[in-house]
Coordinates of C-alpha atoms and ligand atoms in Angstrom, one line a residue:
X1 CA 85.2 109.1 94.5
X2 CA 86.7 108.5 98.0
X3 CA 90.4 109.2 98.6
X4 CA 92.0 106.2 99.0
X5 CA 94.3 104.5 101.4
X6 CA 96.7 101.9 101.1
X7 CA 98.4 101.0 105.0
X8 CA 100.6 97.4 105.1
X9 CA 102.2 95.6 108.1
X10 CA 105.1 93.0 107.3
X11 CA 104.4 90.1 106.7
X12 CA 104.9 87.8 109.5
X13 CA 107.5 85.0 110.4
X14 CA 105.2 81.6 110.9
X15 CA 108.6 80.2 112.9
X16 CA 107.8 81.9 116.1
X17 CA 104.0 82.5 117.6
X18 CA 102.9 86.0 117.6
X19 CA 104.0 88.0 120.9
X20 CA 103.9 91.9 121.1
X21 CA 106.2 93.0 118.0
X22 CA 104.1 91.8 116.0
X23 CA 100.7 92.7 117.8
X24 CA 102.2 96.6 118.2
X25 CA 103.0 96.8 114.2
X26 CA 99.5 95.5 113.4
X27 CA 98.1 97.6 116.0
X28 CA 99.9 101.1 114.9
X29 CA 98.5 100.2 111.4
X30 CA 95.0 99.1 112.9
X31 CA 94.7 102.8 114.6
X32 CA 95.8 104.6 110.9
X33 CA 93.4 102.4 108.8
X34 CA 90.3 103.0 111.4
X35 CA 91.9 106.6 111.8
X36 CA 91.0 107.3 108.2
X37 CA 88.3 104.8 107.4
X38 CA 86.0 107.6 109.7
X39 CA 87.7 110.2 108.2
X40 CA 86.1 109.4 104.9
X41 CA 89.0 107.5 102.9
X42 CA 88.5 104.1 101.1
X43 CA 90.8 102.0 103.1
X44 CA 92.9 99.0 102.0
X45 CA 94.8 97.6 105.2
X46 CA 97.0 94.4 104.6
X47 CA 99.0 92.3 106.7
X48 CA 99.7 88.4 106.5
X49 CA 102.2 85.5 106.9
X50 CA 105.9 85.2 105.0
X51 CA 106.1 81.4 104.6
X52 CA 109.5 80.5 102.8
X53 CA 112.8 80.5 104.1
X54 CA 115.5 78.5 105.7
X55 CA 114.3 79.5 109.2
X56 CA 110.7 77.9 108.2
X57 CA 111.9 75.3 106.7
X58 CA 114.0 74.4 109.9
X59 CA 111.0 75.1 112.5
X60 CA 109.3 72.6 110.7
X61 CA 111.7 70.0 110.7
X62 CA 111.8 70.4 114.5
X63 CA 108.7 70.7 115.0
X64 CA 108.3 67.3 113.5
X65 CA 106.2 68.1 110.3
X66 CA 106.3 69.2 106.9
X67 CA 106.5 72.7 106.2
X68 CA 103.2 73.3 104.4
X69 CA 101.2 72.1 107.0
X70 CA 103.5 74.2 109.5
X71 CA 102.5 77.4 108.0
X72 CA 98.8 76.5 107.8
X73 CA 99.1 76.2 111.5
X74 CA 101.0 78.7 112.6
X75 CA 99.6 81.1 109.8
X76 CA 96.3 80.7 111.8
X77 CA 97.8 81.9 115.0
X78 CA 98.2 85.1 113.3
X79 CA 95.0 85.3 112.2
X80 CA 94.1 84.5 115.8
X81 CA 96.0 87.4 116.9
X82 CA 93.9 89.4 114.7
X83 CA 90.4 88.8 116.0
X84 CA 91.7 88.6 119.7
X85 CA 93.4 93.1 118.7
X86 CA 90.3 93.8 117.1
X87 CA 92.4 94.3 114.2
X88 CA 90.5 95.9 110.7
X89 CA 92.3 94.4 108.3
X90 CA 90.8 93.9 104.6
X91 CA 93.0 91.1 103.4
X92 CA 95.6 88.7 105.1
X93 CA 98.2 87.6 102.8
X94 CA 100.2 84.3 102.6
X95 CA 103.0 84.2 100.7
X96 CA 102.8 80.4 99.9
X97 CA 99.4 81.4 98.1
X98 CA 99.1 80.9 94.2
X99 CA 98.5 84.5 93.3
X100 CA 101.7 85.1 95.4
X101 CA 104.0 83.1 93.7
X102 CA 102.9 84.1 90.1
X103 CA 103.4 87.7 90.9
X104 CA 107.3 86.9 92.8
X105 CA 107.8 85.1 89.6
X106 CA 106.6 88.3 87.2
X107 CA 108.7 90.6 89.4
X108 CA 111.9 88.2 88.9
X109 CA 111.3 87.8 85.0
X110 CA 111.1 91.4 84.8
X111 CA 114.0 92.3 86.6
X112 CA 116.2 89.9 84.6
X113 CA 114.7 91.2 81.0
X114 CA 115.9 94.9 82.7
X115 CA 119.5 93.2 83.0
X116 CA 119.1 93.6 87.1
X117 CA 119.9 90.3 87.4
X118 CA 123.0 88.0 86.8
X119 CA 124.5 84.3 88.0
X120 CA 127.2 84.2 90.3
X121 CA 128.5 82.7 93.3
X122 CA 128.1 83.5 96.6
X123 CA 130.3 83.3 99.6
X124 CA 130.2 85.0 102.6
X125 CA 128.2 85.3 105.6
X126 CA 124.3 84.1 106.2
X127 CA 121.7 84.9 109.4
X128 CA 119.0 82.2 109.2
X129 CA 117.3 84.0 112.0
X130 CA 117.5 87.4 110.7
X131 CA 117.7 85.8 106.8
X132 CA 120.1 88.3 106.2
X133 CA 123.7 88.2 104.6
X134 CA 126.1 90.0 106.0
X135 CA 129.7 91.4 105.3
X136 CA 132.7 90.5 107.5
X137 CA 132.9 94.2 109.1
X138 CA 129.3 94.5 110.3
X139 CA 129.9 90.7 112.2
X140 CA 130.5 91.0 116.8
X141 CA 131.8 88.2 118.7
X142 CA 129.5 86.3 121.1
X143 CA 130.3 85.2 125.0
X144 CA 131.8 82.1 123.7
X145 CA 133.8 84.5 121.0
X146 CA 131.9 82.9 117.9
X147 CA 130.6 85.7 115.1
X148 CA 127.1 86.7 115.5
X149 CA 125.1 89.4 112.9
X150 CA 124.4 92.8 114.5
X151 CA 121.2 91.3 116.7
X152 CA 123.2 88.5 117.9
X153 CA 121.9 85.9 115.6
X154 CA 124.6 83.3 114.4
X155 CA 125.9 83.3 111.6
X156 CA 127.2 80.3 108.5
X157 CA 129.2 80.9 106.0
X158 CA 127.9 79.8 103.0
X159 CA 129.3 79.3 99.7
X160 CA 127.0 78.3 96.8
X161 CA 125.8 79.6 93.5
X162 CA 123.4 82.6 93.7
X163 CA 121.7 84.5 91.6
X164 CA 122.4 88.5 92.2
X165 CA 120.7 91.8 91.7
X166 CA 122.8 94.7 90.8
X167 CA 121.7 96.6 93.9
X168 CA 125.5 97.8 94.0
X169 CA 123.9 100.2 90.6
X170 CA 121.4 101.7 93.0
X171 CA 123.0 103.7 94.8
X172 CA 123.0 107.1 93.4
X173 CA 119.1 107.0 92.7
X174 CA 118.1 105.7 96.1
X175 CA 119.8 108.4 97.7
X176 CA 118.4 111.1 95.2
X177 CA 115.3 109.2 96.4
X178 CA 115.8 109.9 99.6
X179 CA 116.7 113.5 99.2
X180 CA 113.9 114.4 97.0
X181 CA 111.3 113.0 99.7
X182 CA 112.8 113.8 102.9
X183 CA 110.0 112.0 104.8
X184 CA 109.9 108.8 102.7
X185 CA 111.5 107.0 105.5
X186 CA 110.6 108.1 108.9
X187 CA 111.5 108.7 111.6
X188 CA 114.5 111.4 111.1
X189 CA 117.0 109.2 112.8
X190 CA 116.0 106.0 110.7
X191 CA 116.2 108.0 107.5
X192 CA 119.6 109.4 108.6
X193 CA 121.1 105.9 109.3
X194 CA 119.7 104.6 106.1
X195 CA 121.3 107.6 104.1
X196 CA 124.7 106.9 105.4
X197 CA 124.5 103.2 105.0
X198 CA 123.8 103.5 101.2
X199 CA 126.0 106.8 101.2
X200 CA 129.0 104.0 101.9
X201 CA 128.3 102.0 99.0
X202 CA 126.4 98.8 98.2
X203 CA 126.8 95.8 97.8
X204 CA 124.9 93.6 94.8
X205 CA 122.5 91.6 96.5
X206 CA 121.8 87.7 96.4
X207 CA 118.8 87.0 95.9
X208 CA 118.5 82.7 95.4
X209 CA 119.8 80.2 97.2
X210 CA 120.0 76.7 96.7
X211 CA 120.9 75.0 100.0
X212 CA 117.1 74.5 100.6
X213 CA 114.1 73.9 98.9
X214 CA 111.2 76.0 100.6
X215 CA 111.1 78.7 98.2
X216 CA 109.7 79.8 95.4
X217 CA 111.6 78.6 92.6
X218 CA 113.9 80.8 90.2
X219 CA 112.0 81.2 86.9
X220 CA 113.9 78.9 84.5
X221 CA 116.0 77.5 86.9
X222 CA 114.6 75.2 89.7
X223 CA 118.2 74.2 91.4
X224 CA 117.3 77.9 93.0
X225 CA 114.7 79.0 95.1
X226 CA 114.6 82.7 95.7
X227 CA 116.1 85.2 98.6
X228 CA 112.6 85.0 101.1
X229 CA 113.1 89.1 101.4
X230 CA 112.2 89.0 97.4
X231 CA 109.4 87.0 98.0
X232 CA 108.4 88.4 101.1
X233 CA 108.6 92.3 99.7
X234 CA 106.6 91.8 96.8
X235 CA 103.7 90.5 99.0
X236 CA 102.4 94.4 99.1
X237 CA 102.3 94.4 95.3
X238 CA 100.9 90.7 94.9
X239 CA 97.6 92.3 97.4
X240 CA 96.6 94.8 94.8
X241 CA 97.1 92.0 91.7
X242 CA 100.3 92.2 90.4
X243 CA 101.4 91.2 88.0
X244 CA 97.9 93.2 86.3
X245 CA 99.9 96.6 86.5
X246 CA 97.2 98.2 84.9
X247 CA 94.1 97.4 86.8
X248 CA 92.0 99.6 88.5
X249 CA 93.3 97.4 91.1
X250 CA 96.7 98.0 91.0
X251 CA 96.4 101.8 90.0
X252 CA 94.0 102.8 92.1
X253 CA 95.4 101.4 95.7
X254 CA 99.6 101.3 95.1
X255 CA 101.4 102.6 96.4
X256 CA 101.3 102.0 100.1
X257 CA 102.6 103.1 103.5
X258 CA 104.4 100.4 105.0
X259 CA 104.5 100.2 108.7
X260 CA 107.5 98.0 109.9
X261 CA 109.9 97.8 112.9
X262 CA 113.5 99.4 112.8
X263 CA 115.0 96.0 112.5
X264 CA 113.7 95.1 108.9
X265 CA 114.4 98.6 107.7
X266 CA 116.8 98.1 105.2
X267 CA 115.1 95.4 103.5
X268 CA 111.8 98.2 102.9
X269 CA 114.0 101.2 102.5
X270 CA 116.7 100.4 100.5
X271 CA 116.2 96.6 98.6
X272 CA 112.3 97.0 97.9
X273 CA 112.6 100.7 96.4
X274 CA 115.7 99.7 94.2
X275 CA 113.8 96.4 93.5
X276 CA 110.5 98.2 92.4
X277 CA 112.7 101.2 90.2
X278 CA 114.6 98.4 88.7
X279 CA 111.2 97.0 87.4
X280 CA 109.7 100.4 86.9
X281 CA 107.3 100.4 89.5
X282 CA 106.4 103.2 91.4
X283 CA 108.1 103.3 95.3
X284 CA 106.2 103.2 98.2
X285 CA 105.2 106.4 99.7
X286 CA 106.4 106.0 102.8
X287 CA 108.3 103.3 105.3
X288 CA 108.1 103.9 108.8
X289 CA 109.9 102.1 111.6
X290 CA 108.8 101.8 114.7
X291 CA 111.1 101.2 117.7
X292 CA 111.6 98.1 120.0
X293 CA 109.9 96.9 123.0
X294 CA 111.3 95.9 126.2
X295 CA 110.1 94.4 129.3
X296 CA 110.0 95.8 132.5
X297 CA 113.4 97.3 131.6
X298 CA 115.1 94.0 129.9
X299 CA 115.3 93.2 126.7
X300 CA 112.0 90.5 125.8
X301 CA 113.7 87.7 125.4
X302 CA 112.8 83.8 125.2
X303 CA 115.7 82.6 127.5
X304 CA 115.5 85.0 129.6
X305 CA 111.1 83.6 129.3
X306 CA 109.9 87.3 129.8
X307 CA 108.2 87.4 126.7
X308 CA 104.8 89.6 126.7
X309 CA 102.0 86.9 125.4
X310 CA 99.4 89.4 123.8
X311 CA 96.7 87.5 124.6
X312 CA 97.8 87.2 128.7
X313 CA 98.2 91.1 128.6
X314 CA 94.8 91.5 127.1
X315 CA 93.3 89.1 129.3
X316 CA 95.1 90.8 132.5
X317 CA 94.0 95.0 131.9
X318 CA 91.7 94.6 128.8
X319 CA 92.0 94.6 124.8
X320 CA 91.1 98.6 124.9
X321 CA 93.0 99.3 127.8
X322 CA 96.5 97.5 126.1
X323 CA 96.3 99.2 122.8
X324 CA 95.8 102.7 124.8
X325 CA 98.5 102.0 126.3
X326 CA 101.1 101.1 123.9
X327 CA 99.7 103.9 121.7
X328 CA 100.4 105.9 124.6
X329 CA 103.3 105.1 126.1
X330 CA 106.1 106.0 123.4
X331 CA 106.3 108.8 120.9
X332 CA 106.1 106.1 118.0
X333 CA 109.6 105.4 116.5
X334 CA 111.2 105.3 119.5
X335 CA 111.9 102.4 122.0
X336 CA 109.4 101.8 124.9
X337 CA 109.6 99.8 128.0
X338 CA 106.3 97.9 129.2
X339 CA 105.8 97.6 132.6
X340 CA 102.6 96.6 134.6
X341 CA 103.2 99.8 137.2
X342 CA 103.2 102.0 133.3
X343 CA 100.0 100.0 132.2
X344 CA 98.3 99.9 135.5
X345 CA 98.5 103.8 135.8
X346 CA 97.2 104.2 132.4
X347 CA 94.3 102.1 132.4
X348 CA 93.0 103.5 136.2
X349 CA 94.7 107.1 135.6
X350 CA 94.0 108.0 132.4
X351 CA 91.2 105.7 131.6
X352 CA 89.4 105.0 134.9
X353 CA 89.5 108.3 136.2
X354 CA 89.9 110.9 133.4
X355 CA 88.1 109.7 130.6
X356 CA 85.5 107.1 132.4
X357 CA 84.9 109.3 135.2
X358 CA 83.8 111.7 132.9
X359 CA 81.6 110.1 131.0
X360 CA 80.0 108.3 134.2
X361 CA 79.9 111.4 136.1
X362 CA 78.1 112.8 133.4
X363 CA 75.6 110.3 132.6
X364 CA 74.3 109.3 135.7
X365 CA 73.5 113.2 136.5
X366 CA 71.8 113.1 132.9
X367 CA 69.5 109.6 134.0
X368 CA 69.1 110.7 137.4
X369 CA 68.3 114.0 137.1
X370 CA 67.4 114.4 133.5
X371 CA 64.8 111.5 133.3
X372 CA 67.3 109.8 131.5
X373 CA 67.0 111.9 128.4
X374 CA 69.1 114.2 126.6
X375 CA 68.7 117.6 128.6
X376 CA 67.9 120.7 126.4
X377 CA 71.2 123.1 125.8
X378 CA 69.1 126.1 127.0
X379 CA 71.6 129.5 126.6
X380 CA 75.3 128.7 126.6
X381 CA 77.9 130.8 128.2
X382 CA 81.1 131.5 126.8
X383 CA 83.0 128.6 129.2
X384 CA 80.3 126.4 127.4
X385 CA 81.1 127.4 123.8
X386 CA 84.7 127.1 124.2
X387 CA 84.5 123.7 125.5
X388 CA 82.7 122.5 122.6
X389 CA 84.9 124.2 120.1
X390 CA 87.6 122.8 121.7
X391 CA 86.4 119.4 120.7
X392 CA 85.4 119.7 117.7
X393 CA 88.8 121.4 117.2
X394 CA 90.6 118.7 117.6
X395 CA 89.8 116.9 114.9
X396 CA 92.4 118.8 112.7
X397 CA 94.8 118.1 115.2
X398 CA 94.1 114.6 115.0
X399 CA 94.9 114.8 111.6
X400 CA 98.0 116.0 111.5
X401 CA 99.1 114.0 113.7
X402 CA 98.1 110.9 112.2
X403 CA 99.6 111.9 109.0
X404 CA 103.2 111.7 110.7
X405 CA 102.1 108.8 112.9
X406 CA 102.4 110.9 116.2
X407 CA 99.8 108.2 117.8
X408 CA 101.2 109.5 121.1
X409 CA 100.3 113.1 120.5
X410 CA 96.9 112.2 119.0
X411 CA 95.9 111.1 122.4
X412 CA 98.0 113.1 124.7
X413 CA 95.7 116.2 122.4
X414 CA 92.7 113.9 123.3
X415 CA 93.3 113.9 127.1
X416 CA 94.4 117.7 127.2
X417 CA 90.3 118.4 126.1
X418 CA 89.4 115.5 128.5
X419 CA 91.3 117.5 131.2
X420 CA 89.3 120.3 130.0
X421 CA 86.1 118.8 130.4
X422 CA 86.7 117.7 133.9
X423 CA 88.0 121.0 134.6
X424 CA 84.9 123.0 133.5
X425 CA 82.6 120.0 135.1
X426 CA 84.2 120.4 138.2
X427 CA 83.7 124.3 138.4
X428 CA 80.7 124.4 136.7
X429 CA 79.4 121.8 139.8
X430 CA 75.7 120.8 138.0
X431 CA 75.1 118.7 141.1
X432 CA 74.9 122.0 143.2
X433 CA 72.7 123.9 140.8
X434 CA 70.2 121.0 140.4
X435 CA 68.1 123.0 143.2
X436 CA 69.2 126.4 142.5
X437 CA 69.1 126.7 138.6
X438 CA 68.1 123.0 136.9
X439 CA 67.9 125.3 133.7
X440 CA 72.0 125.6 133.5
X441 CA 72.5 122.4 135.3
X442 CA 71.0 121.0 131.9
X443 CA 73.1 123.4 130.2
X444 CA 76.2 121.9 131.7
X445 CA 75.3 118.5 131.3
X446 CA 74.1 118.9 127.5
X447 CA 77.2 120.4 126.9
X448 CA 79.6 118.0 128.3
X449 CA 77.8 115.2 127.0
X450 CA 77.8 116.3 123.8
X451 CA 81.6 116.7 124.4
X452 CA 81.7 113.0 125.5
X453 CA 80.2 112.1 122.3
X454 CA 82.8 114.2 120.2
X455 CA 85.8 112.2 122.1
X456 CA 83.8 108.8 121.8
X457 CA 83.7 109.1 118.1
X458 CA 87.5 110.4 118.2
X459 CA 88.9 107.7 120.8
X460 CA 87.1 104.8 118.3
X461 CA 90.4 104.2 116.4
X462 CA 92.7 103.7 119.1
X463 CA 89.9 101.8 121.5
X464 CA 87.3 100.9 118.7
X465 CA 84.8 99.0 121.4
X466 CA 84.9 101.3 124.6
X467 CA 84.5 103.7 122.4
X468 CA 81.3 102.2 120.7
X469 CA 80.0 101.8 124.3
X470 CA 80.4 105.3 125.3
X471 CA 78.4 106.0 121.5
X472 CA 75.8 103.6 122.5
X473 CA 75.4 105.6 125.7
X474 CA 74.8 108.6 124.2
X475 CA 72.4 107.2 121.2
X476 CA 74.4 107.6 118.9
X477 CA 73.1 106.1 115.5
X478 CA 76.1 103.6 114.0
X479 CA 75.6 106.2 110.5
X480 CA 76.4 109.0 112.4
X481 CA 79.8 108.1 114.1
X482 CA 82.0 108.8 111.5
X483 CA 84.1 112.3 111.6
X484 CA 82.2 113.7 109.2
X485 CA 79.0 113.6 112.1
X486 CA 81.4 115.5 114.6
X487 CA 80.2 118.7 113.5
X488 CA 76.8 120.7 115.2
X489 CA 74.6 119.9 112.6
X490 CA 75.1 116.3 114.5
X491 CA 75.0 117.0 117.7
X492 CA 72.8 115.4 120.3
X493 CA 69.2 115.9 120.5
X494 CA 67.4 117.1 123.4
X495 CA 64.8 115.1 124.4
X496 CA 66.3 111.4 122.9
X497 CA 66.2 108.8 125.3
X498 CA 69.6 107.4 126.7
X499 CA 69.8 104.0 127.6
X500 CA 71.1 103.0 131.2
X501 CA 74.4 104.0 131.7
X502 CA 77.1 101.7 132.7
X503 CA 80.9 102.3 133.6
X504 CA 83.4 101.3 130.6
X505 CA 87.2 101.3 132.1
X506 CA 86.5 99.4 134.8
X507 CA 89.4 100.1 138.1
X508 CA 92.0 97.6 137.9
X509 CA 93.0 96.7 141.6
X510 CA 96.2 97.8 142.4
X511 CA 97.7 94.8 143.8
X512 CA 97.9 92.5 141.1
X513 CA 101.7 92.6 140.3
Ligands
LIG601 N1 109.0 88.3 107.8 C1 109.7 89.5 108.1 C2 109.0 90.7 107.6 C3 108.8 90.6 106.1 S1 107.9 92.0 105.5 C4 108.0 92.0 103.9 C5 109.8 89.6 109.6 N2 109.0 88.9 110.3 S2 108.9 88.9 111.9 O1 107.9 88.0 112.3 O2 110.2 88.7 112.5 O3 108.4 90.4 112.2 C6 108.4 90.9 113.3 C7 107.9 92.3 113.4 O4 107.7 92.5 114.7 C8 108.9 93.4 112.9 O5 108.3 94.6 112.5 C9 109.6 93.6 114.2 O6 110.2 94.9 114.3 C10 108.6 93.5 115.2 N3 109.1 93.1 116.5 C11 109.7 92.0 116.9 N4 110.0 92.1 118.2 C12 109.7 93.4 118.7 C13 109.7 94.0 119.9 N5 110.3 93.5 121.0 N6 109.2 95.3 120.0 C14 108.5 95.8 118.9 N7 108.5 95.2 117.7 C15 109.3 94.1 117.5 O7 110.7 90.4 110.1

């Protein structure tokens, strides 16, 4: 049986359409599920909508509708989103979903027989827009000196009955949690904050509210509707049919890596683990935040209307060329600014030139001067063998990588061999020894072709359709692109034909700004 692999996004806010947090989450988990799909895994790969909440319930209102056919609309944009990345997912969740709300409810009942849960009263501070409670210390002062939560969102105070979890109980085992798996929350610096934040005490948690209605009611008590981050966490359970614990289901895909930005980290790292030991269910195996985007150096904001529209990006440098580059750009985790002068340099740098030069370079020499079949490998020199075992030696690297979510060093590992290749093509020069010695001209083109083919089946994750391109080029039958067909026995055969080739990262012209 095939390993399997269980990779989540959150779930997504249907108050706001989707711009490029969202797009980079889904993408960072689009390049691990592809990533490992090749690699031989069984892969589950999950993202969705989170429907409840005050803040829906208010974009509704405004938007002059009702809030269930609010999130069927704006649910869809997501979905949208989806097809427009290119994006693998197997299932897209919605919390307002049947199956959804039976397994919040399980959860809940579970929790309370476990004594996790008691009636009290809450007072204190409340961040529609973040859905977050917050204590008096953690609370700034705005321009016009009213209290704002940590991002700025405003803030009520609120003082109604609630019901609570005794998250406050938690402490000691989350942080022997933590220190027992030193990479469940990643990166370092994330883990760190979330260690001392616990490591000062916590808090028990409310988790209903009853100043609103769009919710899923409190088992046994209907005046409530629960906390949306209960709801919204136990999406990644309901996805593999929870409540049915025992199901092949269930045991066979959870837990999960969850994927999420370093603004919901608390919620996944510190409620959702004490939520899922509380009911004696395992913890994820891993939650790793992702840092912010900005926008040509300023924070993306929609007053300040700089917002990055995924679908205008893609439509200005290309669906590939976009999620190279914000694979590229920033050693995931950390914060990354998206400019056009970055992007443009990556799509007609590193795409254009490096890795589509190549591959052009390469395959017109082989149609022109091969008659358009696959030239015969002949004797290889010792520059010939090392290029080729330089590719297919990356494919470990690629691994480990992707195991910590180093996307960045996956491709800049992937550009070093391209370098390579263009290197050795370069001082190997088959378009001088076509008349001199056409024997190791085809020598050099066999082999850097068949080095093209190793990076076209590596590159498919990150740019699933150039890539597939360059694989058509080259033959390359759709059964024999996984990783496994990276090896020798695979390689290409002289003799087969090649189709016509054609260039696939286009130049972008410079002076679009
Ligand atoms: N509904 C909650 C998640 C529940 S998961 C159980 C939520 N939704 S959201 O729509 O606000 O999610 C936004 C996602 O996009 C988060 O992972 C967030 O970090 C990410 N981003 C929002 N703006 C971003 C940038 N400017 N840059 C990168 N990602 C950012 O939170």
């Amino acid at each position: 049986m095939r390993d399997k692999f269980y990779i989540t996004t959150p779930i997504y806010y249907v108050n706001d359409n989707p711009h490029i947090g969202h797009a980079y989450t889904t993408l960072s988990c689009d390049v691990m599920a592809r990533f490992k799909r090749l690699d031989g895994y069984d892969v589950l790969f999950l993202t969705g909508t989170d429907e409840h909440g005050q803040k829906v319930e208010r974009a509704a209102r405004e938007a002059g509708t009702d809030p269930a056919t609010f999130c069927d609309e704006v649910s869809e944009n997501f979905r949208i989103l989806a097809r427009e990345w290119n994006f693998s997912n197997d299932q897209f969740i919605r919390t307002t979903e049947q199956r959804h709300i039976r397994s919040v409810q399980a959860l809940w009942r579970r929790l309370e027989e476990a004594g996790e849960i008691y009636l009290g009263t809450y007072e204190g501070w409340y961040a529609i827009r973040d859905e977050a409670f917050y204590t008096e210390d953690e609370l700034g002062v705005d321009d016009a000196g009213r209290k704002v939560a940590p991002s700025g969102a405003p803030v009520e105070w609120v003082k109604e009955p609630s019901y609570f979890f005794r998250l406050s109980a938690w402490q000691d085992r989350l942080l022997k949690l933590y220190e027992d798996r030193p990479d469940f929350i990643m990166p370092e610096v994330r883990r760190n904050e979330v260690v001392s934040f616990v490591g000062g005490g916590l808090n028990d948690l409310s988790i209903s509210r009853t100043g609103f209605t769009w919710g899923i009611p409190v088992p046994g008590d209907s005046r409530h509707v629960m906390y949306v981050w209960i709801d919204a966490l136990t999406n990644y359970i309901t996805a593999v049919g929870y409540p049915d614990e025992s199901s092949e289901l269930f045991t066979s895909w959870w837990p999960a890596l969850h994927m999420v930005g370093k603004d919901i980290l608390r919620f996944h790292a510190v409620y959702w683990p004490a939520f899922l030991m509380a009911a004696g269910i395992e913890v994820p195996g891993r939650i790793f935040a992702h840092g912010w985007w900005t926008s040509e150096g300023k924070k993306i904001s929609k007053s300040l209307g700089n917002v990055i529209v995924p679908s205008e990006i893609v439509a200005r440098y290309g669906l590939d060329q976009v999620r190279y580059t914000l694979m590229r750009e920033v050693n995931f985790g950390n914060d990354g600014d998206f400019s056009h002068r970055g992007a443009m340099l990556r799509c007609n740098h590193d795409l254009a030139n490096d890795y589509g030069n190549l591959a052009q370079r390469v395959l017109k020499m082989i149609a022109r001067n091969c008659r358009g079949r696959v030239p015969p490998p002949g004797t290889l020199r010792d520059q010939d063998r090392e290029l080729l075992a330089q590719g297919r030696g990356l494919v470990d690297r690629l691994r480990r990588h992707i195991e910590i979510q180093a996307f960045q060093l996956m491709l800049r590992d992937i550009w070093e061999v391209i370098g390579a290749a263009n290197r050795y093509i370069d001082a190997e020069a088959p378009w001088k020894l076509r008349d001199v010695d056409p024997q190791r001209m085809e020598t050099v083109l066999y082999c850097t072709a068949e080095l093209i083919r190793i990076l076209a089946l590596l590159t498919q994750p990150v740019m699933p359709e150039s890539s597939a391109r360059l694989l058509d080029q080259l033959a390359v039958p759709d059964d024999r692109r996984d990783f496994a067909s990276i090896d020798e026995e695979h390689s290409l055969r002289p003799g087969c034909p090649l189709p016509e080739p054609e260039g696939v990262f286009p130049r972008l012209a410079e002076s679009t700004s």
